[in-house]
Amino acid sequence: MNTRLLLLLCMMIAWLPADLRAQEPKIITISTDDVSLIYKVNAQNGRLYQSYLGKKLSFESDIQQLPFGREAYLTHGMEDYFEPAIRVLHNDGNPSLLLKYVSHESKQTQPGINETTILLQDDQYPVEVKLHFIAYSKENIIKEYTEITHREKKPVTLYNYASSLLHLDAHTYYLTEFAGEWAHEVNMKETELAFGKKMLDTKLGSRANMFCSPFFMLALNEKAEENQGEILLGTIGWTGNYRFTFEVDNTNGLRIISGINPHASEYTLKPGETFRTPEFIFTYSTEGTGKASRDFQRWARNHQLKDGNKPRMTLLNNWEATYFDFNEDKLIQIMDEAAELGVDMFLLDDGWFGNKYPRKNDRQGLGDWEETATKLPNGLGKLVKAATEKGIKFGLWIEPEMVSPKSELYEKHKDWVIHLPNRDEYYFRNQMVLDLSNPEVQDYVYGIVDNLLTKYPGIAYFKWDCNSPITNIYSPYLKDKQSHLYVDHVRGLYNILERIKQKYPNLPMMLCSGGGGRSDYEALKYFTEFWPSDNTDPVERIFIQWGYSHFFPAKSMAAHVTSWGKQPIKFRTDVASMCKLGFDIRVNEMKPEELQYCQEAVKNFKRLSPVILDGDQYRLFSPYEGEHAAVMYSSLNKDKAVLFAFDIHPRYGEILQPLRLQGLKADARYELKEINLMPGTQSRMACNGKTYSGEYLMNVGIPAFTGAATSSRVVEITEVQ
Ligand code: DGJ
């Protein structure tokens, strides 16, 4: 078409009457390198529809032809009969909402990050809903959150306020949940969804997880597979009650509604106030779970996890080594052991504080954050100094959101404690939760960290624990707004964490919650790593790390070598070396060859951490499949890889197949070298010291498993010219 003709056509379109132009559906495309999420506005009724979610569509002409699909952010009270994304009660008692499209805008906020906002409004009431989508092109991650505002005369009550509603259409849906218990986290279980609703939720208040992690995996048409098939991985960034609702309707359509759990949490929204939901974060893969996880892991390192692209410190923790039974001399001796081991830091755990009620067990002392004089007569200062002299850093455990009923804090400030005024108190691990909806309490909790760092600037790291869910649910501060407690408590926590991050931007911290009770991506904006479980038995950890790896990169997961399992030290250390390596063990009780082995393993881990912690992960052999497990990491340019292979409980007479590797360059040559060998032993791997092409390693594979229970092999794979 020549330019004059084109100009004429544009002018003609511009002259068309507005209502005629409006007949054309507006198309809003949110896309990454591999995924498209497409909305259309129906010009007839002005409502917003999700037309498509799946593999990226690249032709505009095809997108034009997509059917409207299903209504996007469904409301309560109109003609939809299934679970709504939003439900409100207006000033006049009307319980309905009908959202119509008003406008949208898309902009690039940073190279590779695009933000789209769609504004919807009720046609009878001054209620606005803004849907936000942030798309990370290279990592194929889309974040969604919603903002709700109104200009009615008096507050409007929100009963449901989802972060996201996604529609899918497939023949069958397979949902994998990651449920469990203390010391038994993230058990993967896949079930087929049938008509009706399945909900994954928690009501723990101060932590997202104890029974069910805030993430899920959904496979379409076929069960989830590592290297093929359509998969949606989704998670919510909210360190409190969350809910995912999966509802299959009468037409076999699936809607996934994700957000804060609305249970006991209706929220009265003042005129002009904005309710911002947490972020729902998801990816969609047409190449199986492996790619989806690698996308999540890369995105976390590049955009979400605190210091995602910075190195991590190896450490020696004293929790399982001493529990509450320590004094200054013992700790200084353990620091010597840390230095001997070659780790970067000593981490002092629970039991160092409280004087009126010294923290000698878990029944007292939380809230009184001063060193116990009888245990540590020279205070933390002496310990920080000792660590520095030994050339290691000093880290400290705190549990600042909690209070023991036997504490000076409780005696002074019962009004700061979440508790029912007229009932007996119920305790979880003998403790209670401070009321973080109260700004005065937020100041106090922030002050714990700030005071410690002001007094002892040498503290280089915190392990921030949170052992109790909220019990006795009543906030003395919120008075007649009790249904705001679950939401405002979590927002209070974020206020505190934000202040700490502002003042101490380079402070690494571990997120811990009575094992793996907190592992969500909003909290991880403030924490460099999390504690996946109190269960440190390496066999269990193989399963636990496997489960979390679907969403989290190795560098975000602290993994410690302990004496929980009685397996060989090599097996325990090799399992922990797949994540952020640490130790929680008395080094002076190790045999000389065990210590020598650990020293070598620490050196290898530090040398290879750019691959293990910053590379791409490939899950090669699932512990759920059988008696073995294998995971490998490959550097982003594929010139170096590390393979971890484990025999858990091999069967007698089992025929072992070669293990095919992944993530290598087919046409490059790689030399294989078994590392982390016990002193005085030789590699028994036939491939040790040999060179193969990537093509061979990925198609033929290498014998990596054996018939010896709880044995392991670590292989360094290096590209050679
Ligand atoms: C629970 C944590 O998960 C443990 O690692 C340890 O820090 C204890 N709390 C201390 O009370």
XYZ file of C-alpha atoms and ligand atoms in Angstrom:
732
model
C 0.000 0.000 0.000
C 1.424 3.399 -0.879
C 1.844 6.070 1.789
C -0.945 8.338 0.539
C -3.442 5.498 0.578
C -2.389 4.517 4.104
C -2.772 8.097 5.293
C -6.236 8.292 3.751
C -7.254 5.055 5.479
C -6.031 6.306 8.858
C -7.956 9.552 8.386
C -11.100 7.635 7.463
C -10.793 5.527 10.644
C -10.315 8.662 12.711
C -13.463 10.197 11.133
C -15.580 7.158 11.920
C -18.214 7.911 14.597
C -16.884 6.943 18.049
C -19.546 4.275 18.648
C -18.706 2.555 15.342
C -15.012 2.513 16.144
C -15.845 1.112 19.552
C -17.354 -1.971 17.881
C -13.857 -3.303 17.260
C -12.600 -5.343 20.176
C -9.669 -3.809 21.991
C -6.835 -6.277 22.403
C -4.424 -6.191 25.322
C -1.458 -8.488 24.939
C 0.841 -9.301 27.822
C 3.761 -11.332 26.650
C 7.214 -12.638 27.421
C 9.654 -14.373 25.062
C 7.653 -17.625 25.259
C 4.233 -16.849 26.798
C 1.200 -14.782 25.795
C -1.682 -13.735 28.012
C -4.273 -11.952 25.882
C -7.321 -9.948 26.936
C -10.070 -8.523 24.746
C -12.701 -5.927 25.465
C -16.092 -6.765 24.054
C -17.294 -3.575 22.408
C -20.929 -4.657 22.784
C -20.969 -4.839 26.558
C -17.722 -3.104 27.502
C -16.504 -6.065 29.593
C -13.020 -7.586 29.727
C -12.325 -11.174 28.629
C -9.308 -13.452 28.871
C -8.933 -14.716 25.330
C -5.769 -16.705 25.617
C -3.045 -18.006 27.922
C -0.343 -20.242 26.518
C 2.649 -20.472 24.207
C 3.445 -17.132 22.658
C 1.334 -16.141 19.648
C 3.353 -14.035 17.256
C 0.939 -13.124 14.453
C -1.286 -10.092 15.021
C -3.756 -11.420 12.439
C -4.219 -14.628 14.473
C -4.673 -12.708 17.710
C -7.452 -10.670 16.057
C -9.307 -13.906 15.397
C -9.140 -15.315 18.903
C -12.571 -15.791 20.441
C -13.369 -13.590 23.457
C -13.009 -16.431 25.941
C -14.131 -16.035 29.541
C -14.707 -12.882 31.572
C -11.501 -11.753 33.219
C -11.853 -10.642 36.848
C -15.219 -12.133 37.686
C -17.470 -10.450 40.194
C -20.217 -11.642 42.516
C -23.888 -10.986 42.019
C -24.329 -10.898 38.250
C -24.731 -13.839 35.895
C -21.684 -15.944 36.824
C -22.406 -18.979 38.993
C -18.936 -19.968 40.096
C -16.273 -18.593 42.453
C -15.758 -14.820 41.985
C -12.466 -12.936 42.116
C -14.071 -10.029 43.940
C -17.101 -9.512 46.183
C -17.996 -6.180 47.755
C -20.844 -4.683 49.755
C -21.802 -1.134 48.778
C -23.030 1.631 51.101
C -26.668 1.029 50.130
C -26.500 -2.684 50.926
C -26.190 -3.750 47.283
C -23.851 -6.787 47.129
C -23.117 -6.805 43.375
C -20.393 -5.500 41.109
C -20.206 -5.274 37.325
C -16.827 -4.281 35.969
C -16.463 -2.529 32.631
C -13.292 -1.652 30.804
C -12.231 1.998 31.071
C -8.645 2.153 29.801
C -5.325 0.429 29.786
C -1.691 1.302 29.403
C 1.495 -0.631 28.786
C 5.010 0.564 29.315
C 8.509 -0.757 29.564
C 9.704 -0.068 33.109
C 13.196 -1.528 32.601
C 14.802 -3.317 29.683
C 13.034 -6.680 29.505
C 10.272 -5.735 31.962
C 6.871 -4.525 30.746
C 4.026 -3.387 32.920
C 0.399 -3.361 31.774
C -2.420 -1.834 33.780
C -6.083 -2.345 32.945
C -8.595 -0.065 34.622
C -12.104 -1.416 35.190
C -15.017 0.363 36.788
C -18.501 -0.523 37.979
C -21.149 1.135 35.810
C -23.410 2.043 38.754
C -21.071 2.589 41.702
C -17.809 4.557 41.975
C -15.711 1.423 42.496
C -12.521 0.944 40.471
C -10.422 -2.162 39.980
C -6.976 -1.931 38.434
C -5.390 -5.136 37.173
C -1.591 -4.979 37.052
C 0.602 -7.329 35.044
C 4.388 -7.229 35.099
C 5.989 -9.384 32.415
C 9.655 -10.428 32.559
C 10.518 -11.205 28.949
C 13.602 -13.372 29.216
C 12.527 -15.302 32.297
C 8.919 -15.839 31.110
C 7.464 -14.817 34.438
C 4.279 -12.794 34.816
C 3.349 -11.116 38.099
C -0.201 -9.992 38.741
C -1.765 -7.890 41.455
C -4.947 -5.888 41.840
C -5.776 -2.493 43.295
C -9.287 -1.746 44.502
C -10.472 1.816 45.243
C -13.841 3.531 45.630
C -15.401 6.929 46.143
C -18.624 5.951 47.898
C -19.585 8.077 50.897
C -18.809 5.518 53.607
C -16.504 2.478 53.696
C -17.211 -0.394 51.320
C -16.663 -3.929 52.637
C -14.462 -6.259 50.614
C -15.247 -9.938 51.135
C -13.156 -11.381 48.308
C -10.208 -9.598 46.740
C -8.137 -11.920 44.581
C -4.728 -11.046 43.221
C -5.438 -12.977 40.041
C -8.025 -14.997 38.193
C -6.747 -17.105 35.304
C -8.812 -19.272 32.975
C -7.555 -22.442 31.325
C -9.222 -24.818 28.924
C -7.951 -28.352 28.591
C -9.176 -31.888 28.447
C -7.747 -32.795 31.856
C -6.006 -30.900 34.650
C -3.456 -32.378 37.031
C -2.694 -30.389 40.155
C 0.489 -30.957 42.144
C 0.408 -29.640 45.691
C 3.397 -29.296 48.014
C 1.897 -30.174 51.371
C 3.309 -31.549 54.607
C 4.006 -30.837 58.245
C 6.831 -29.674 60.440
C 9.983 -31.598 59.421
C 8.089 -33.106 56.513
C 7.643 -30.181 54.135
C 6.794 -29.972 50.416
C 5.612 -33.487 49.673
C 4.630 -33.516 46.044
C 1.277 -35.075 45.303
C -0.447 -34.960 41.929
C -4.204 -35.388 41.524
C -6.601 -34.963 38.647
C -9.145 -32.174 39.072
C -12.770 -33.022 38.391
C -15.888 -30.827 38.436
C -16.050 -28.557 41.458
C -13.548 -26.842 43.675
C -10.247 -27.767 45.182
C -8.698 -25.250 47.553
C -5.168 -25.000 48.851
C -5.031 -22.580 51.734
C -3.636 -21.857 55.168
C -4.883 -19.909 58.168
C -1.693 -19.658 60.189
C -1.558 -15.872 60.256
C 2.114 -15.175 60.800
C 3.545 -17.666 58.330
C 2.284 -18.989 55.047
C 3.145 -22.616 55.513
C 3.184 -25.437 57.911
C 0.764 -27.762 56.192
C 0.803 -26.531 52.626
C 3.305 -24.358 50.772
C 2.132 -21.248 48.924
C 2.809 -22.649 45.476
C 1.353 -25.183 43.051
C 1.974 -26.822 39.728
C -0.729 -27.469 37.186
C -0.275 -29.781 34.193
C -2.649 -29.689 31.247
C -3.878 -32.787 29.409
C -1.033 -35.053 30.633
C 0.530 -35.543 34.052
C 3.470 -33.235 34.757
C 6.722 -34.273 33.142
C 10.175 -32.832 33.465
C 10.924 -32.225 29.783
C 7.625 -32.072 27.968
C 4.051 -30.944 28.334
C 2.140 -27.822 29.295
C 2.697 -26.652 32.830
C 1.659 -23.635 34.866
C 3.705 -22.942 38.003
C 2.128 -20.395 40.341
C 2.947 -18.872 43.717
C 1.702 -16.061 45.915
C 4.003 -13.486 47.526
C 2.253 -13.260 50.885
C 3.689 -14.235 54.264
C 0.324 -15.078 55.772
C -3.011 -16.718 55.033
C -3.313 -17.457 51.340
C -5.767 -19.316 49.170
C -5.625 -20.887 45.726
C -8.993 -22.002 44.372
C -9.128 -24.352 41.397
C -12.634 -24.667 40.052
C -13.684 -26.790 37.098
C -17.037 -25.646 35.748
C -19.816 -27.273 33.712
C -17.942 -26.609 30.440
C -14.724 -28.153 31.819
C -13.130 -24.714 32.027
C -10.726 -24.252 34.928
C -10.424 -21.000 36.813
C -7.553 -20.447 39.207
C -8.164 -17.744 41.789
C -5.146 -16.752 43.848
C -4.786 -14.317 46.682
C -4.983 -13.644 50.398
C -7.258 -16.127 52.106
C -10.499 -14.160 52.615
C -11.373 -16.374 55.603
C -12.319 -14.156 58.588
C -10.773 -11.231 56.726
C -13.461 -8.960 55.337
C -11.836 -5.586 54.860
C -13.599 -2.237 55.225
C -12.126 0.124 52.687
C -12.428 3.846 53.333
C -13.384 6.201 50.457
C -10.239 7.059 48.493
C -8.178 4.299 50.149
C -6.576 1.696 47.867
C -6.474 -1.985 48.728
C -3.461 -3.512 47.019
C -3.357 -7.289 46.877
C -0.142 -9.317 47.057
C 1.471 -10.512 43.847
C 0.581 -13.777 42.186
C 3.596 -14.917 40.184
C 3.434 -17.539 37.471
C 5.062 -19.032 34.426
C 3.661 -21.197 31.668
C 5.864 -23.755 29.965
C 5.191 -25.941 26.958
C 8.413 -27.851 27.600
C 7.626 -29.406 30.962
C 8.435 -28.587 34.561
C 12.218 -28.386 34.123
C 12.076 -25.311 31.925
C 9.376 -23.717 34.099
C 11.561 -24.159 37.184
C 14.671 -22.829 35.460
C 12.668 -19.753 34.435
C 11.496 -19.262 38.023
C 14.995 -19.757 39.427
C 16.579 -17.300 36.982
C 13.848 -14.734 37.577
C 14.294 -15.017 41.339
C 18.043 -14.461 41.089
C 17.712 -11.576 38.634
C 14.687 -9.776 40.021
C 13.216 -10.879 43.339
C 15.458 -12.641 45.839
C 17.486 -10.268 48.002
C 21.003 -10.036 46.567
C 20.000 -12.664 44.031
C 23.178 -12.221 42.027
C 25.591 -11.875 44.937
C 27.637 -14.658 46.535
C 26.557 -16.489 49.687
C 28.479 -17.352 52.871
C 29.107 -20.926 54.003
C 28.618 -21.273 57.748
C 28.736 -23.349 60.900
C 25.600 -23.072 63.046
C 25.449 -24.284 66.665
C 21.751 -25.236 66.895
C 21.892 -28.996 66.375
C 25.412 -29.045 67.798
C 24.474 -27.609 71.219
C 20.782 -26.679 71.342
C 20.419 -24.398 74.430
C 23.395 -25.904 76.186
C 26.338 -23.552 75.604
C 28.473 -20.889 77.213
C 31.089 -18.436 76.009
C 33.962 -20.958 76.044
C 32.011 -23.578 74.151
C 30.982 -21.064 71.480
C 34.533 -19.814 71.039
C 35.660 -23.409 70.653
C 33.000 -23.946 67.964
C 34.258 -20.822 66.205
C 37.710 -22.404 66.099
C 36.069 -25.427 64.524
C 34.362 -23.185 61.933
C 37.698 -21.661 61.015
C 39.282 -25.116 60.794
C 36.486 -26.300 58.544
C 37.086 -23.360 56.245
C 33.577 -21.855 56.315
C 32.925 -18.117 56.146
C 30.813 -17.601 59.257
C 29.769 -18.830 62.682
C 26.021 -18.527 63.375
C 24.846 -18.378 67.001
C 21.323 -19.810 67.297
C 18.590 -19.674 69.933
C 19.411 -19.453 73.650
C 21.684 -16.404 74.055
C 19.249 -13.918 75.656
C 16.999 -13.224 78.665
C 18.037 -12.517 82.258
C 14.965 -12.496 84.462
C 13.797 -15.488 82.433
C 16.944 -16.824 80.761
C 16.335 -18.660 77.515
C 17.539 -22.046 78.747
C 14.726 -23.869 76.923
C 11.866 -22.938 74.582
C 9.489 -22.103 77.440
C 10.717 -18.596 78.263
C 12.662 -15.487 77.375
C 11.400 -14.517 73.904
C 11.077 -10.757 73.829
C 13.989 -9.988 76.188
C 16.765 -9.433 73.661
C 19.683 -8.930 76.027
C 22.503 -11.404 76.475
C 22.097 -13.857 79.363
C 24.833 -12.664 81.735
C 25.405 -16.095 83.264
C 26.008 -17.692 79.863
C 27.721 -14.829 78.080
C 29.313 -12.658 80.798
C 31.122 -10.555 78.195
C 28.142 -10.186 75.933
C 27.943 -10.620 72.189
C 30.828 -8.142 71.802
C 33.312 -10.761 72.944
C 31.927 -13.297 70.451
C 31.948 -10.867 67.522
C 35.562 -9.972 68.371
C 36.572 -13.627 68.679
C 35.051 -14.427 65.280
C 36.820 -11.489 63.663
C 40.159 -12.574 65.148
C 39.633 -16.034 63.678
C 38.962 -14.575 60.242
C 35.284 -15.521 60.110
C 32.041 -13.540 60.297
C 29.529 -13.640 63.121
C 25.798 -14.268 62.569
C 22.959 -14.227 65.090
C 19.543 -15.914 65.531
C 16.550 -13.794 66.513
C 12.804 -14.372 66.657
C 11.679 -10.767 66.976
C 7.947 -11.129 66.194
C 7.331 -13.387 69.188
C 6.988 -13.246 72.951
C 7.089 -15.882 75.687
C 4.386 -15.506 78.337
C 7.326 -15.926 80.729
C 9.219 -12.796 79.704
C 9.676 -9.229 80.873
C 8.207 -7.993 77.598
C 4.951 -9.856 78.250
C 4.823 -8.507 81.801
C 5.308 -4.942 80.573
C 3.368 -4.989 77.350
C 0.537 -7.452 77.285
C -1.245 -4.875 75.094
C 1.299 -5.670 72.351
C 0.424 -9.365 72.299
C -2.238 -10.903 70.066
C -4.572 -12.517 72.600
C -8.259 -12.802 73.353
C -9.148 -10.620 76.334
C -11.616 -13.016 77.924
C -10.220 -16.482 77.274
C -7.419 -18.774 78.397
C -4.319 -18.404 76.290
C -3.383 -21.145 73.878
C 0.299 -21.505 73.062
C 2.148 -22.946 70.119
C 5.714 -23.849 71.157
C 5.021 -22.025 74.446
C 4.902 -18.614 72.828
C 2.636 -15.923 71.390
C 2.695 -13.519 68.472
C 3.241 -9.774 68.803
C 0.610 -7.564 67.204
C 2.365 -6.176 64.129
C -0.749 -4.269 63.056
C 0.240 -1.839 65.840
C 2.822 0.731 64.603
C 4.309 0.959 68.112
C 5.047 -2.775 67.987
C 6.520 -2.385 64.507
C 8.927 0.203 65.952
C 9.838 -2.173 68.756
C 10.556 -5.089 66.380
C 12.561 -2.893 64.024
C 14.437 -1.624 67.094
C 15.580 -5.155 68.036
C 17.607 -5.405 64.830
C 18.623 -1.762 64.808
C 19.815 -1.805 68.444
C 21.815 -4.991 67.967
C 23.504 -3.630 64.842
C 24.162 -0.266 66.458
C 25.729 -1.870 69.509
C 27.549 -4.608 67.555
C 28.187 -3.418 63.991
C 30.248 -6.596 63.487
C 27.097 -8.747 63.307
C 27.185 -9.801 59.675
C 24.043 -11.898 59.335
C 20.722 -12.695 60.999
C 18.723 -15.899 61.053
C 15.172 -14.547 61.546
C 12.885 -17.215 62.972
C 9.114 -17.336 63.452
C 7.968 -20.465 65.197
C 4.351 -19.817 66.091
C 1.263 -19.327 63.979
C -1.167 -16.753 65.378
C -3.221 -18.265 68.176
C -5.824 -16.455 70.366
C -6.772 -14.262 67.425
C -7.570 -10.784 68.716
C -5.656 -7.540 68.324
C -5.847 -5.131 71.276
C -4.863 -2.387 68.808
C -7.434 -2.968 66.030
C -10.398 -2.921 68.442
C -13.584 -3.039 66.273
C -11.636 -3.947 63.095
C -10.647 -7.474 64.103
C -11.263 -8.817 60.607
C -8.323 -6.665 59.403
C -5.868 -8.445 61.677
C -4.626 -11.166 59.341
C -3.972 -8.636 56.563
C -2.621 -5.750 58.637
C -0.342 -8.045 60.628
C 1.471 -9.160 57.465
C 1.595 -5.599 56.150
C 3.134 -4.598 59.496
C 5.833 -7.238 59.012
C 6.661 -5.817 55.572
C 6.907 -2.286 57.045
C 9.511 -3.557 59.482
C 11.464 -5.486 56.869
C 11.405 -2.509 54.498
C 12.862 -0.241 57.183
C 15.613 -2.751 57.914
C 16.424 -3.061 54.220
C 16.540 0.713 53.822
C 18.944 1.189 56.717
C 21.011 -1.990 56.228
C 20.841 -2.732 52.499
C 23.796 -5.104 52.545
C 22.751 -7.236 55.492
C 22.205 -10.880 54.500
C 19.455 -12.676 56.431
C 18.035 -16.194 56.527
C 14.267 -16.555 56.647
C 13.284 -19.356 58.983
C 9.962 -20.386 60.422
C 10.084 -23.439 62.633
C 11.564 -25.234 59.647
C 10.131 -24.284 56.271
C 7.114 -22.231 57.365
C 8.085 -19.229 55.308
C 9.114 -19.572 51.704
C 7.288 -16.948 49.708
C 8.611 -14.456 47.224
C 7.435 -11.298 49.009
C 9.413 -12.189 52.139
C 12.354 -13.203 49.956
C 12.694 -9.602 48.776
C 14.195 -9.059 52.232
C 16.021 -12.350 52.780
C 18.961 -13.846 50.949
C 17.942 -17.426 51.736
C 15.400 -19.522 53.638
C 15.488 -22.577 55.858
C 13.605 -25.325 54.014
C 13.037 -27.683 56.945
C 14.201 -28.630 60.424
C 14.559 -32.106 59.023
C 18.212 -32.333 58.027
C 18.326 -36.078 57.441
C 19.917 -36.127 53.969
C 17.526 -38.699 52.542
C 14.608 -36.492 53.517
C 16.473 -33.435 52.289
C 16.851 -34.948 48.814
C 13.043 -34.969 48.593
C 12.597 -31.592 50.304
C 15.170 -29.804 48.115
C 13.676 -31.472 45.041
C 10.216 -30.128 45.938
C 11.317 -26.549 46.627
C 13.531 -26.500 43.527
C 10.392 -26.275 41.401
C 10.222 -22.605 42.431
C 13.418 -21.607 44.199
C 17.048 -21.394 43.133
C 19.708 -23.390 44.972
C 21.214 -20.223 46.408
C 17.995 -19.393 48.269
C 17.944 -22.684 50.189
C 20.107 -23.169 53.254
C 21.227 -26.785 53.582
C 23.221 -27.912 56.605
C 25.244 -31.021 57.328
C 24.107 -32.351 60.714
C 24.056 -35.556 62.696
C 20.326 -36.054 62.230
C 20.873 -38.946 59.828
C 23.545 -41.526 60.527
C 24.603 -41.799 56.898
C 28.261 -41.405 55.857
C 29.564 -37.827 56.120
C 30.161 -37.781 52.370
C 26.510 -38.531 51.623
C 25.319 -35.870 54.082
C 27.711 -33.243 52.725
C 27.037 -34.007 49.074
C 23.288 -33.549 49.626
C 23.858 -30.193 51.371
C 26.285 -29.111 48.631
C 23.390 -29.027 46.152
C 22.102 -25.865 47.872
C 23.657 -23.168 50.083
C 26.097 -25.264 52.081
C 26.357 -24.986 55.850
C 27.166 -27.210 58.832
C 25.426 -27.728 62.146
C 27.619 -30.330 63.763
C 30.511 -30.637 66.244
C 33.596 -30.703 64.087
C 35.735 -31.892 67.011
C 33.721 -35.113 67.078
C 34.596 -35.923 63.460
C 37.218 -38.519 62.585
C 40.351 -36.990 60.967
C 39.433 -38.328 57.518
C 35.887 -36.943 57.878
C 37.218 -33.502 58.725
C 39.674 -33.655 55.831
C 36.851 -34.684 53.512
C 34.633 -31.781 54.728
C 37.436 -29.248 54.336
C 37.912 -30.392 50.743
C 34.138 -30.355 50.115
C 33.896 -26.765 51.422
C 36.721 -25.725 49.067
C 35.044 -27.467 46.136
C 31.710 -25.877 46.974
C 33.207 -22.389 47.091
C 35.058 -22.955 43.828
C 31.967 -24.343 42.093
C 29.318 -22.108 43.645
C 29.135 -19.892 40.510
C 27.786 -23.041 38.787
C 25.741 -24.551 41.635
C 24.271 -21.324 42.968
C 24.106 -19.214 39.803
C 23.776 -21.774 37.035
C 20.772 -23.536 35.522
C 19.440 -26.567 37.338
C 18.424 -29.799 35.614
C 16.520 -32.387 37.620
C 17.702 -35.622 36.025
C 16.325 -38.420 38.157
C 13.506 -37.994 40.633
C 13.703 -39.510 44.112
C 9.934 -40.020 43.732
C 10.604 -42.336 40.767
C 12.660 -44.931 42.467
C 15.676 -45.611 44.551
C 18.063 -42.968 43.220
C 18.176 -39.233 42.567
C 20.295 -36.976 40.368
C 20.473 -33.234 39.875
C 22.908 -31.252 37.786
C 23.839 -27.599 37.481
C 25.234 -26.035 34.356
C 26.820 -22.596 34.060
C 24.810 -20.147 31.964
C 27.291 -20.416 29.079
C 27.427 -24.212 29.508
C 31.202 -24.454 29.839
C 31.080 -26.014 33.307
C 28.631 -28.315 35.050
C 28.368 -30.247 38.294
C 26.483 -33.526 38.635
C 25.169 -34.878 41.949
C 24.062 -38.536 41.869
C 22.643 -40.406 44.864
C 21.713 -43.989 45.652
C 19.077 -43.959 48.349
C 17.775 -47.491 48.796
C 18.799 -49.398 45.671
C 17.063 -52.722 45.064
C 18.935 -56.016 45.093
C 19.856 -57.059 41.561
C 18.626 -53.800 40.086
C 19.706 -53.203 36.507
C 21.207 -49.748 36.416
C 20.791 -47.650 33.317
C 23.220 -44.892 32.291
C 22.156 -41.424 33.383
C 21.632 -38.965 30.531
C 22.858 -35.474 31.300
C 21.250 -32.203 30.156
C 22.162 -28.560 29.772
C 25.406 -29.079 27.810
C 26.511 -27.974 24.337
C 26.085 -30.957 22.013
C 29.135 -30.070 19.935
C 31.502 -29.253 22.810
C 33.850 -31.725 24.524
C 33.802 -32.131 28.284
C 36.203 -33.737 30.708
C 34.638 -35.535 33.688
C 36.254 -35.635 37.097
C 34.784 -37.132 40.231
C 35.341 -34.819 43.209
C 34.417 -34.901 46.915
C 36.136 -38.269 47.359
C 36.853 -39.560 50.853
C 40.587 -39.279 51.603
C 42.438 -42.398 50.543
C 39.724 -43.571 48.123
C 39.774 -43.577 44.339
C 36.932 -42.873 41.971
C 35.179 -46.008 40.795
C 33.324 -44.223 38.041
C 34.228 -45.587 34.618
C 33.866 -42.099 33.142
C 36.274 -40.452 35.608
C 39.085 -38.613 33.808
C 37.560 -39.252 30.364
C 36.410 -36.774 27.724
C 33.099 -36.961 25.881
C 31.050 -34.743 23.614
C 27.972 -33.040 25.029
C 26.001 -35.029 22.479
C 27.258 -38.313 23.962
C 26.632 -37.250 27.544
C 23.093 -36.122 26.755
C 22.114 -39.090 24.553
C 24.094 -42.054 25.787
C 24.795 -40.947 29.335
C 27.171 -42.228 31.990
C 26.888 -44.893 34.668
C 26.261 -42.686 37.701
C 24.315 -44.928 40.092
C 25.424 -47.920 42.155
C 23.866 -50.577 44.351
C 25.343 -49.145 47.561
C 22.703 -47.554 49.802
C 23.177 -43.907 50.860
C 26.152 -43.388 48.599
C 26.829 -40.423 46.375
C 28.991 -39.080 43.594
C 29.813 -35.512 42.623
C 31.229 -35.033 39.132
C 32.808 -31.851 37.829
C 32.244 -31.479 34.089
C 34.543 -29.047 32.295
C 34.564 -27.996 28.669
C 37.918 -28.675 27.023
C 39.187 -27.395 23.672
C 13.332 -23.426 64.691
C 14.340 -23.396 63.587
O 13.810 -24.008 62.446
C 15.620 -24.081 64.056
O 16.558 -24.103 63.015
C 16.167 -23.382 65.272
O 16.620 -22.099 64.929
C 15.088 -23.309 66.337
N 13.870 -22.766 65.858
C 15.565 -22.489 67.520
O 14.592 -22.365 68.476
